């Protein structure tokens, strides 16, 4: 920096990388929606499976009858 006048130096501000909802890229918003969907679908499937199990338990008449009926169905009796 030989020959430069000290008064001629320019200070450059550093730009901070801070995203808000207004300036977030579309890829980030799409991935957030995909992550929500990928998290919600297994949750709904789990709730449906639990409801089916409880329905089968009620219609069989109890846990022992459900296990006996399941064994009969698997064994082909």
PDB file of N, CA and C in Angstrom:
ATOM      1  N   UNK A   1       0.823  -1.170   0.000  1.00  0.00           N
ATOM      2  CA  UNK A   1       0.000   0.000   0.000  1.00  0.00           C
ATOM      3  C   UNK A   1       0.876   1.244   0.000  1.00  0.00           C
ATOM      4  N   UNK A   2       1.974   1.105  -0.715  1.00  0.00           N
ATOM      5  CA  UNK A   2       2.884   2.233  -0.830  1.00  0.00           C
ATOM      6  C   UNK A   2       2.253   3.306  -1.695  1.00  0.00           C
ATOM      7  N   UNK A   3       2.450   4.457  -1.344  1.00  0.00           N
ATOM      8  CA  UNK A   3       2.014   5.567  -2.151  1.00  0.00           C
ATOM      9  C   UNK A   3       0.546   5.943  -1.957  1.00  0.00           C
ATOM     10  N   UNK A   4      -0.170   5.253  -1.083  1.00  0.00           N
ATOM     11  CA  UNK A   4      -1.579   5.596  -0.855  1.00  0.00           C
ATOM     12  C   UNK A   4      -1.690   6.647   0.230  1.00  0.00           C
ATOM     13  N   UNK A   5      -2.600   7.491   0.035  1.00  0.00           N
ATOM     14  CA  UNK A   5      -2.879   8.507   1.041  1.00  0.00           C
ATOM     15  C   UNK A   5      -3.828   7.876   2.066  1.00  0.00           C
ATOM     16  N   UNK A   6      -3.560   7.987   3.346  1.00  0.00           N
ATOM     17  CA  UNK A   6      -4.398   7.349   4.368  1.00  0.00           C
ATOM     18  C   UNK A   6      -5.864   7.777   4.307  1.00  0.00           C
ATOM     19  N   UNK A   7      -6.124   8.977   3.892  1.00  0.00           N
ATOM     20  CA  UNK A   7      -7.494   9.458   3.816  1.00  0.00           C
ATOM     21  C   UNK A   7      -8.255   8.821   2.658  1.00  0.00           C
ATOM     22  N   UNK A   8      -7.556   8.236   1.700  1.00  0.00           N
ATOM     23  CA  UNK A   8      -8.205   7.681   0.518  1.00  0.00           C
ATOM     24  C   UNK A   8      -8.669   6.235   0.736  1.00  0.00           C
ATOM     25  N   UNK A   9      -8.333   5.638   1.869  1.00  0.00           N
ATOM     26  CA  UNK A   9      -8.770   4.267   2.135  1.00  0.00           C
ATOM     27  C   UNK A   9     -10.275   4.241   2.333  1.00  0.00           C
ATOM     28  N   UNK A  10     -10.888   3.184   1.838  1.00  0.00           N
ATOM     29  CA  UNK A  10     -12.341   3.038   1.957  1.00  0.00           C
ATOM     30  C   UNK A  10     -12.631   1.874   2.890  1.00  0.00           C
ATOM     31  N   UNK A  11     -13.474   2.093   3.841  1.00  0.00           N
ATOM     32  CA  UNK A  11     -13.903   1.021   4.736  1.00  0.00           C
ATOM     33  C   UNK A  11     -15.091   0.299   4.108  1.00  0.00           C
ATOM     34  N   UNK A  12     -14.986  -1.001   4.003  1.00  0.00           N
ATOM     35  CA  UNK A  12     -16.060  -1.798   3.413  1.00  0.00           C
ATOM     36  C   UNK A  12     -16.741  -2.568   4.533  1.00  0.00           C
ATOM     37  N   UNK A  13     -18.056  -2.431   4.593  1.00  0.00           N
ATOM     38  CA  UNK A  13     -18.812  -3.157   5.613  1.00  0.00           C
ATOM     39  C   UNK A  13     -18.934  -4.613   5.200  1.00  0.00           C
ATOM     40  N   UNK A  14     -18.832  -5.493   6.168  1.00  0.00           N
ATOM     41  CA  UNK A  14     -19.042  -6.906   5.884  1.00  0.00           C
ATOM     42  C   UNK A  14     -20.536  -7.189   5.939  1.00  0.00           C
ATOM     43  N   UNK A  15     -20.984  -7.967   4.985  1.00  0.00           N
ATOM     44  CA  UNK A  15     -22.397  -8.306   4.922  1.00  0.00           C
ATOM     45  C   UNK A  15     -22.639  -9.548   5.781  1.00  0.00           C
ATOM     46  N   UNK A  16     -23.601  -9.468   6.655  1.00  0.00           N
ATOM     47  CA  UNK A  16     -23.915 -10.639   7.481  1.00  0.00           C
ATOM     48  C   UNK A  16     -24.946 -11.493   6.753  1.00  0.00           C
ATOM     49  N   UNK A  17     -24.790 -12.784   6.910  1.00  0.00           N
ATOM     50  CA  UNK A  17     -25.728 -13.714   6.285  1.00  0.00           C
ATOM     51  C   UNK A  17     -26.768 -14.065   7.341  1.00  0.00           C
ATOM     52  N   UNK A  18     -27.911 -13.437   7.257  1.00  0.00           N
ATOM     53  CA  UNK A  18     -29.004 -13.669   8.197  1.00  0.00           C
ATOM     54  C   UNK A  18     -30.285 -13.769   7.397  1.00  0.00           C
ATOM     55  N   UNK A  19     -30.893 -14.949   7.418  1.00  0.00           N
ATOM     56  CA  UNK A  19     -32.110 -15.155   6.638  1.00  0.00           C
ATOM     57  C   UNK A  19     -33.328 -14.950   7.510  1.00  0.00           C
ATOM     58  N   UNK A  20     -34.293 -14.305   6.933  1.00  0.00           N
ATOM     59  CA  UNK A  20     -35.597 -14.200   7.573  1.00  0.00           C
ATOM     60  C   UNK A  20     -36.610 -14.812   6.628  1.00  0.00           C
ATOM     61  N   UNK A  21     -37.854 -14.848   7.051  1.00  0.00           N
ATOM     62  CA  UNK A  21     -38.890 -15.442   6.208  1.00  0.00           C
ATOM     63  C   UNK A  21     -39.061 -14.657   4.908  1.00  0.00           C
ATOM     64  N   UNK A  22     -38.734 -13.365   4.935  1.00  0.00           N
ATOM     65  CA  UNK A  22     -38.918 -12.552   3.737  1.00  0.00           C
ATOM     66  C   UNK A  22     -37.854 -12.814   2.689  1.00  0.00           C
ATOM     67  N   UNK A  23     -36.616 -13.128   3.111  1.00  0.00           N
ATOM     68  CA  UNK A  23     -35.553 -13.278   2.130  1.00  0.00           C
ATOM     69  C   UNK A  23     -34.981 -14.691   2.063  1.00  0.00           C
ATOM     70  N   UNK A  24     -35.666 -15.669   2.628  1.00  0.00           N
ATOM     71  CA  UNK A  24     -35.188 -17.048   2.564  1.00  0.00           C
ATOM     72  C   UNK A  24     -35.380 -17.577   1.150  1.00  0.00           C
ATOM     73  N   UNK A  25     -34.430 -18.333   0.655  1.00  0.00           N
ATOM     74  CA  UNK A  25     -34.563 -18.882  -0.686  1.00  0.00           C
ATOM     75  C   UNK A  25     -35.712 -19.886  -0.772  1.00  0.00           C
ATOM     76  N   UNK A  26     -36.210 -20.075  -1.974  1.00  0.00           N
ATOM     77  CA  UNK A  26     -37.332 -20.977  -2.183  1.00  0.00           C
ATOM     78  C   UNK A  26     -36.967 -22.415  -1.827  1.00  0.00           C
ATOM     79  N   UNK A  27     -35.712 -22.799  -2.036  1.00  0.00           N
ATOM     80  CA  UNK A  27     -35.286 -24.170  -1.716  1.00  0.00           C
ATOM     81  C   UNK A  27     -35.450 -24.462  -0.225  1.00  0.00           C
ATOM     82  N   UNK A  28     -35.161 -23.467   0.605  1.00  0.00           N
ATOM     83  CA  UNK A  28     -35.280 -23.653   2.050  1.00  0.00           C
ATOM     84  C   UNK A  28     -36.743 -23.836   2.428  1.00  0.00           C
ATOM     85  N   UNK A  29     -37.623 -23.042   1.837  1.00  0.00           N
ATOM     86  CA  UNK A  29     -39.041 -23.144   2.152  1.00  0.00           C
ATOM     87  C   UNK A  29     -39.615 -24.474   1.674  1.00  0.00           C
ATOM     88  N   UNK A  30     -39.196 -24.948   0.511  1.00  0.00           N
ATOM     89  CA  UNK A  30     -39.666 -26.221  -0.008  1.00  0.00           C
ATOM     90  C   UNK A  30     -39.176 -27.357   0.880  1.00  0.00           C
ATOM     91  N   UNK A  31     -37.933 -27.294   1.314  1.00  0.00           N
ATOM     92  CA  UNK A  31     -37.406 -28.365   2.158  1.00  0.00           C
ATOM     93  C   UNK A  31     -38.089 -28.381   3.518  1.00  0.00           C
ATOM     94  N   UNK A  32     -38.476 -27.229   4.028  1.00  0.00           N
ATOM     95  CA  UNK A  32     -39.230 -27.199   5.288  1.00  0.00           C
ATOM     96  C   UNK A  32     -40.579 -27.877   5.117  1.00  0.00           C
ATOM     97  N   UNK A  33     -41.247 -27.624   4.010  1.00  0.00           N
ATOM     98  CA  UNK A  33     -42.527 -28.269   3.747  1.00  0.00           C
ATOM     99  C   UNK A  33     -42.372 -29.768   3.566  1.00  0.00           C
ATOM    100  N   UNK A  34     -41.311 -30.166   2.903  1.00  0.00           N
ATOM    101  CA  UNK A  34     -41.064 -31.601   2.710  1.00  0.00           C
ATOM    102  C   UNK A  34     -40.767 -32.280   4.033  1.00  0.00           C
ATOM    103  N   UNK A  35     -39.996 -31.643   4.899  1.00  0.00           N
ATOM    104  CA  UNK A  35     -39.691 -32.228   6.205  1.00  0.00           C
ATOM    105  C   UNK A  35     -40.940 -32.344   7.062  1.00  0.00           C
ATOM    106  N   UNK A  36     -41.815 -31.362   6.984  1.00  0.00           N
ATOM    107  CA  UNK A  36     -43.074 -31.435   7.730  1.00  0.00           C
ATOM    108  C   UNK A  36     -43.922 -32.595   7.219  1.00  0.00           C
ATOM    109  N   UNK A  37     -44.000 -32.745   5.892  1.00  0.00           N
ATOM    110  CA  UNK A  37     -44.782 -33.824   5.303  1.00  0.00           C
ATOM    111  C   UNK A  37     -44.189 -35.180   5.657  1.00  0.00           C
ATOM    112  N   UNK A  38     -42.866 -35.298   5.568  1.00  0.00           N
ATOM    113  CA  UNK A  38     -42.211 -36.564   5.890  1.00  0.00           C
ATOM    114  C   UNK A  38     -42.337 -36.906   7.373  1.00  0.00           C
ATOM    115  N   UNK A  39     -42.569 -35.944   8.202  1.00  0.00           N
ATOM    116  CA  UNK A  39     -42.786 -36.211   9.615  1.00  0.00           C
ATOM    117  C   UNK A  39     -44.236 -36.488   9.947  1.00  0.00           C
ATOM    118  N   UNK A  40     -45.151 -35.873   9.196  1.00  0.00           N
ATOM    119  CA  UNK A  40     -46.574 -36.023   9.487  1.00  0.00           C
ATOM    120  C   UNK A  40     -47.128 -37.348   8.983  1.00  0.00           C
ATOM    121  N   UNK A  41     -46.665 -37.831   7.848  1.00  0.00           N
ATOM    122  CA  UNK A  41     -47.207 -39.062   7.264  1.00  0.00           C
ATOM    123  C   UNK A  41     -46.958 -40.267   8.169  1.00  0.00           C
ATOM    124  N   UNK A  42     -45.744 -40.522   8.653  1.00  0.00           N
ATOM    125  CA  UNK A  42     -45.568 -41.666   9.567  1.00  0.00           C
ATOM    126  C   UNK A  42     -46.371 -41.536  10.861  1.00  0.00           C
ATOM    127  N   UNK A  43     -46.554 -40.316  11.323  1.00  0.00           N
ATOM    128  CA  UNK A  43     -47.363 -40.106  12.523  1.00  0.00           C
ATOM    129  C   UNK A  43     -48.805 -40.528  12.279  1.00  0.00           C
ATOM    130  N   UNK A  44     -49.346 -40.122  11.147  1.00  0.00           N
ATOM    131  CA  UNK A  44     -50.719 -40.513  10.808  1.00  0.00           C
ATOM    132  C   UNK A  44     -50.837 -42.021  10.616  1.00  0.00           C
ATOM    133  N   UNK A  45     -49.841 -42.639  10.008  1.00  0.00           N
ATOM    134  CA  UNK A  45     -49.860 -44.094   9.818  1.00  0.00           C
ATOM    135  C   UNK A  45     -49.806 -44.797  11.172  1.00  0.00           C
ATOM    136  N   UNK A  46     -49.006 -44.296  12.099  1.00  0.00           N
ATOM    137  CA  UNK A  46     -48.925 -44.881  13.439  1.00  0.00           C
ATOM    138  C   UNK A  46     -50.226 -44.767  14.196  1.00  0.00           C
ATOM    139  N   UNK A  47     -50.887 -43.630  14.082  1.00  0.00           N
ATOM    140  CA  UNK A  47     -52.186 -43.447  14.735  1.00  0.00           C
ATOM    141  C   UNK A  47     -53.212 -44.401  14.143  1.00  0.00           C
ATOM    142  N   UNK A  48     -53.202 -44.551  12.815  1.00  0.00           N
ATOM    143  CA  UNK A  48     -54.123 -45.477  12.145  1.00  0.00           C
ATOM    144  C   UNK A  48     -53.859 -46.916  12.583  1.00  0.00           C
ATOM    145  N   UNK A  49     -52.585 -47.315  12.694  1.00  0.00           N
ATOM    146  CA  UNK A  49     -52.242 -48.675  13.117  1.00  0.00           C
ATOM    147  C   UNK A  49     -52.706 -48.931  14.550  1.00  0.00           C
ATOM    148  N   UNK A  50     -52.523 -47.957  15.429  1.00  0.00           N
ATOM    149  CA  UNK A  50     -52.979 -48.114  16.813  1.00  0.00           C
ATOM    150  C   UNK A  50     -54.498 -48.236  16.874  1.00  0.00           C
ATOM    151  N   UNK A  51     -55.196 -47.456  16.055  1.00  0.00           N
ATOM    152  CA  UNK A  51     -56.662 -47.548  16.030  1.00  0.00           C
ATOM    153  C   UNK A  51     -57.121 -48.909  15.524  1.00  0.00           C
ATOM    154  N   UNK A  52     -56.436 -49.440  14.514  1.00  0.00           N
ATOM    155  CA  UNK A  52     -56.777 -50.777  14.010  1.00  0.00           C
ATOM    156  C   UNK A  52     -56.522 -51.847  15.061  1.00  0.00           C
ATOM    157  N   UNK A  53     -55.423 -51.735  15.778  1.00  0.00           N
ATOM    158  CA  UNK A  53     -55.107 -52.709  16.822  1.00  0.00           C
ATOM    159  C   UNK A  53     -56.144 -52.665  17.935  1.00  0.00           C
ATOM    160  N   UNK A  54     -56.520 -51.474  18.350  1.00  0.00           N
ATOM    161  CA  UNK A  54     -57.531 -51.340  19.403  1.00  0.00           C
ATOM    162  C   UNK A  54     -58.880 -51.857  18.921  1.00  0.00           C
ATOM    163  N   UNK A  55     -59.218 -51.582  17.662  1.00  0.00           N
ATOM    164  CA  UNK A  55     -60.474 -52.107  17.106  1.00  0.00           C
ATOM    165  C   UNK A  55     -60.488 -53.625  17.061  1.00  0.00           C
ATOM    166  N   UNK A  56     -59.363 -54.224  16.670  1.00  0.00           N
ATOM    167  CA  UNK A  56     -59.266 -55.681  16.669  1.00  0.00           C
ATOM    168  C   UNK A  56     -59.330 -56.251  18.064  1.00  0.00           C
ATOM    169  N   UNK A  57     -58.734 -55.572  19.005  1.00  0.00           N
ATOM    170  CA  UNK A  57     -58.754 -56.010  20.396  1.00  0.00           C
ATOM    171  C   UNK A  57     -60.170 -55.994  20.957  1.00  0.00           C
ATOM    172  N   UNK A  58     -60.899 -54.957  20.635  1.00  0.00           N
ATOM    173  CA  UNK A  58     -62.274 -54.838  21.112  1.00  0.00           C
ATOM    174  C   UNK A  58     -63.167 -55.884  20.446  1.00  0.00           C
ATOM    175  N   UNK A  59     -63.026 -56.075  19.139  1.00  0.00           N
ATOM    176  CA  UNK A  59     -63.895 -57.027  18.442  1.00  0.00           C
ATOM    177  C   UNK A  59     -63.579 -58.479  18.792  1.00  0.00           C
ATOM    178  N   UNK A  60     -62.319 -58.761  19.194  1.00  0.00           N
ATOM    179  CA  UNK A  60     -61.948 -60.119  19.577  1.00  0.00           C
ATOM    180  C   UNK A  60     -62.423 -60.449  20.983  1.00  0.00           C
ATOM    181  N   UNK A  61     -62.596 -59.453  21.791  1.00  0.00           N
ATOM    182  CA  UNK A  61     -63.078 -59.698  23.144  1.00  0.00           C
ATOM    183  C   UNK A  61     -61.999 -59.645  24.204  1.00  0.00           C
ATOM    184  N   UNK A  62     -60.781 -59.306  23.866  1.00  0.00           N
ATOM    185  CA  UNK A  62     -59.707 -59.191  24.850  1.00  0.00           C
ATOM    186  C   UNK A  62     -58.373 -59.589  24.257  1.00  0.00           C
ATOM    187  N   UNK A  63     -57.344 -59.488  25.076  1.00  0.00           N
ATOM    188  CA  UNK A  63     -56.002 -59.750  24.575  1.00  0.00           C
ATOM    189  C   UNK A  63     -55.752 -61.227  24.312  1.00  0.00           C
ATOM    190  N   UNK A  64     -56.260 -62.098  25.176  1.00  0.00           N
ATOM    191  CA  UNK A  64     -56.040 -63.531  24.998  1.00  0.00           C
ATOM    192  C   UNK A  64     -56.761 -64.022  23.748  1.00  0.00           C
ATOM    193  N   UNK A  65     -57.992 -63.591  23.556  1.00  0.00           N
ATOM    194  CA  UNK A  65     -58.751 -63.991  22.380  1.00  0.00           C
ATOM    195  C   UNK A  65     -58.119 -63.445  21.096  1.00  0.00           C
ATOM    196  N   UNK A  66     -57.567 -62.236  21.163  1.00  0.00           N
ATOM    197  CA  UNK A  66     -56.892 -61.658  20.004  1.00  0.00           C
ATOM    198  C   UNK A  66     -55.656 -62.476  19.642  1.00  0.00           C
ATOM    199  N   UNK A  67     -54.855 -62.847  20.655  1.00  0.00           N
ATOM    200  CA  UNK A  67     -53.665 -63.660  20.401  1.00  0.00           C
ATOM    201  C   UNK A  67     -54.045 -65.027  19.852  1.00  0.00           C
ATOM    202  N   UNK A  68     -55.099 -65.631  20.390  1.00  0.00           N
ATOM    203  CA  UNK A  68     -55.546 -66.947  19.920  1.00  0.00           C
ATOM    204  C   UNK A  68     -56.042 -66.858  18.475  1.00  0.00           C
ATOM    205  N   UNK A  69     -56.808 -65.843  18.169  1.00  0.00           N
ATOM    206  CA  UNK A  69     -57.299 -65.654  16.803  1.00  0.00           C
ATOM    207  C   UNK A  69     -56.166 -65.377  15.827  1.00  0.00           C
ATOM    208  N   UNK A  70     -55.184 -64.611  16.254  1.00  0.00           N
ATOM    209  CA  UNK A  70     -54.028 -64.324  15.405  1.00  0.00           C
ATOM    210  C   UNK A  70     -53.248 -65.602  15.127  1.00  0.00           C
ATOM    211  N   UNK A  71     -53.039 -66.427  16.167  1.00  0.00           N
ATOM    212  CA  UNK A  71     -52.307 -67.683  15.989  1.00  0.00           C
ATOM    213  C   UNK A  71     -53.074 -68.612  15.055  1.00  0.00           C
ATOM    214  N   UNK A  72     -54.383 -68.688  15.197  1.00  0.00           N
ATOM    215  CA  UNK A  72     -55.197 -69.528  14.312  1.00  0.00           C
ATOM    216  C   UNK A  72     -55.097 -69.043  12.859  1.00  0.00           C
ATOM    217  N   UNK A  73     -55.088 -67.728  12.650  1.00  0.00           N
ATOM    218  CA  UNK A  73     -55.012 -67.183  11.301  1.00  0.00           C
ATOM    219  C   UNK A  73     -53.649 -67.460  10.678  1.00  0.00           C
ATOM    220  N   UNK A  74     -52.584 -67.334  11.445  1.00  0.00           N
ATOM    221  CA  UNK A  74     -51.231 -67.555  10.938  1.00  0.00           C
ATOM    222  C   UNK A  74     -50.994 -69.044  10.672  1.00  0.00           C
ATOM    223  N   UNK A  75     -51.483 -69.888  11.585  1.00  0.00           N
ATOM    224  CA  UNK A  75     -51.264 -71.333  11.443  1.00  0.00           C
ATOM    225  C   UNK A  75     -52.194 -71.970  10.418  1.00  0.00           C
ATOM    226  N   UNK A  76     -53.254 -71.276  10.071  1.00  0.00           N
ATOM    227  CA  UNK A  76     -54.195 -71.807   9.085  1.00  0.00           C
ATOM    228  C   UNK A  76     -55.168 -72.805   9.674  1.00  0.00           C
ATOM    229  N   UNK A  77     -55.459 -72.685  10.948  1.00  0.00           N
ATOM    230  CA  UNK A  77     -56.395 -73.589  11.602  1.00  0.00           C
ATOM    231  C   UNK A  77     -57.820 -73.159  11.451  1.00  0.00           C
TER     232      UNK A  77
END
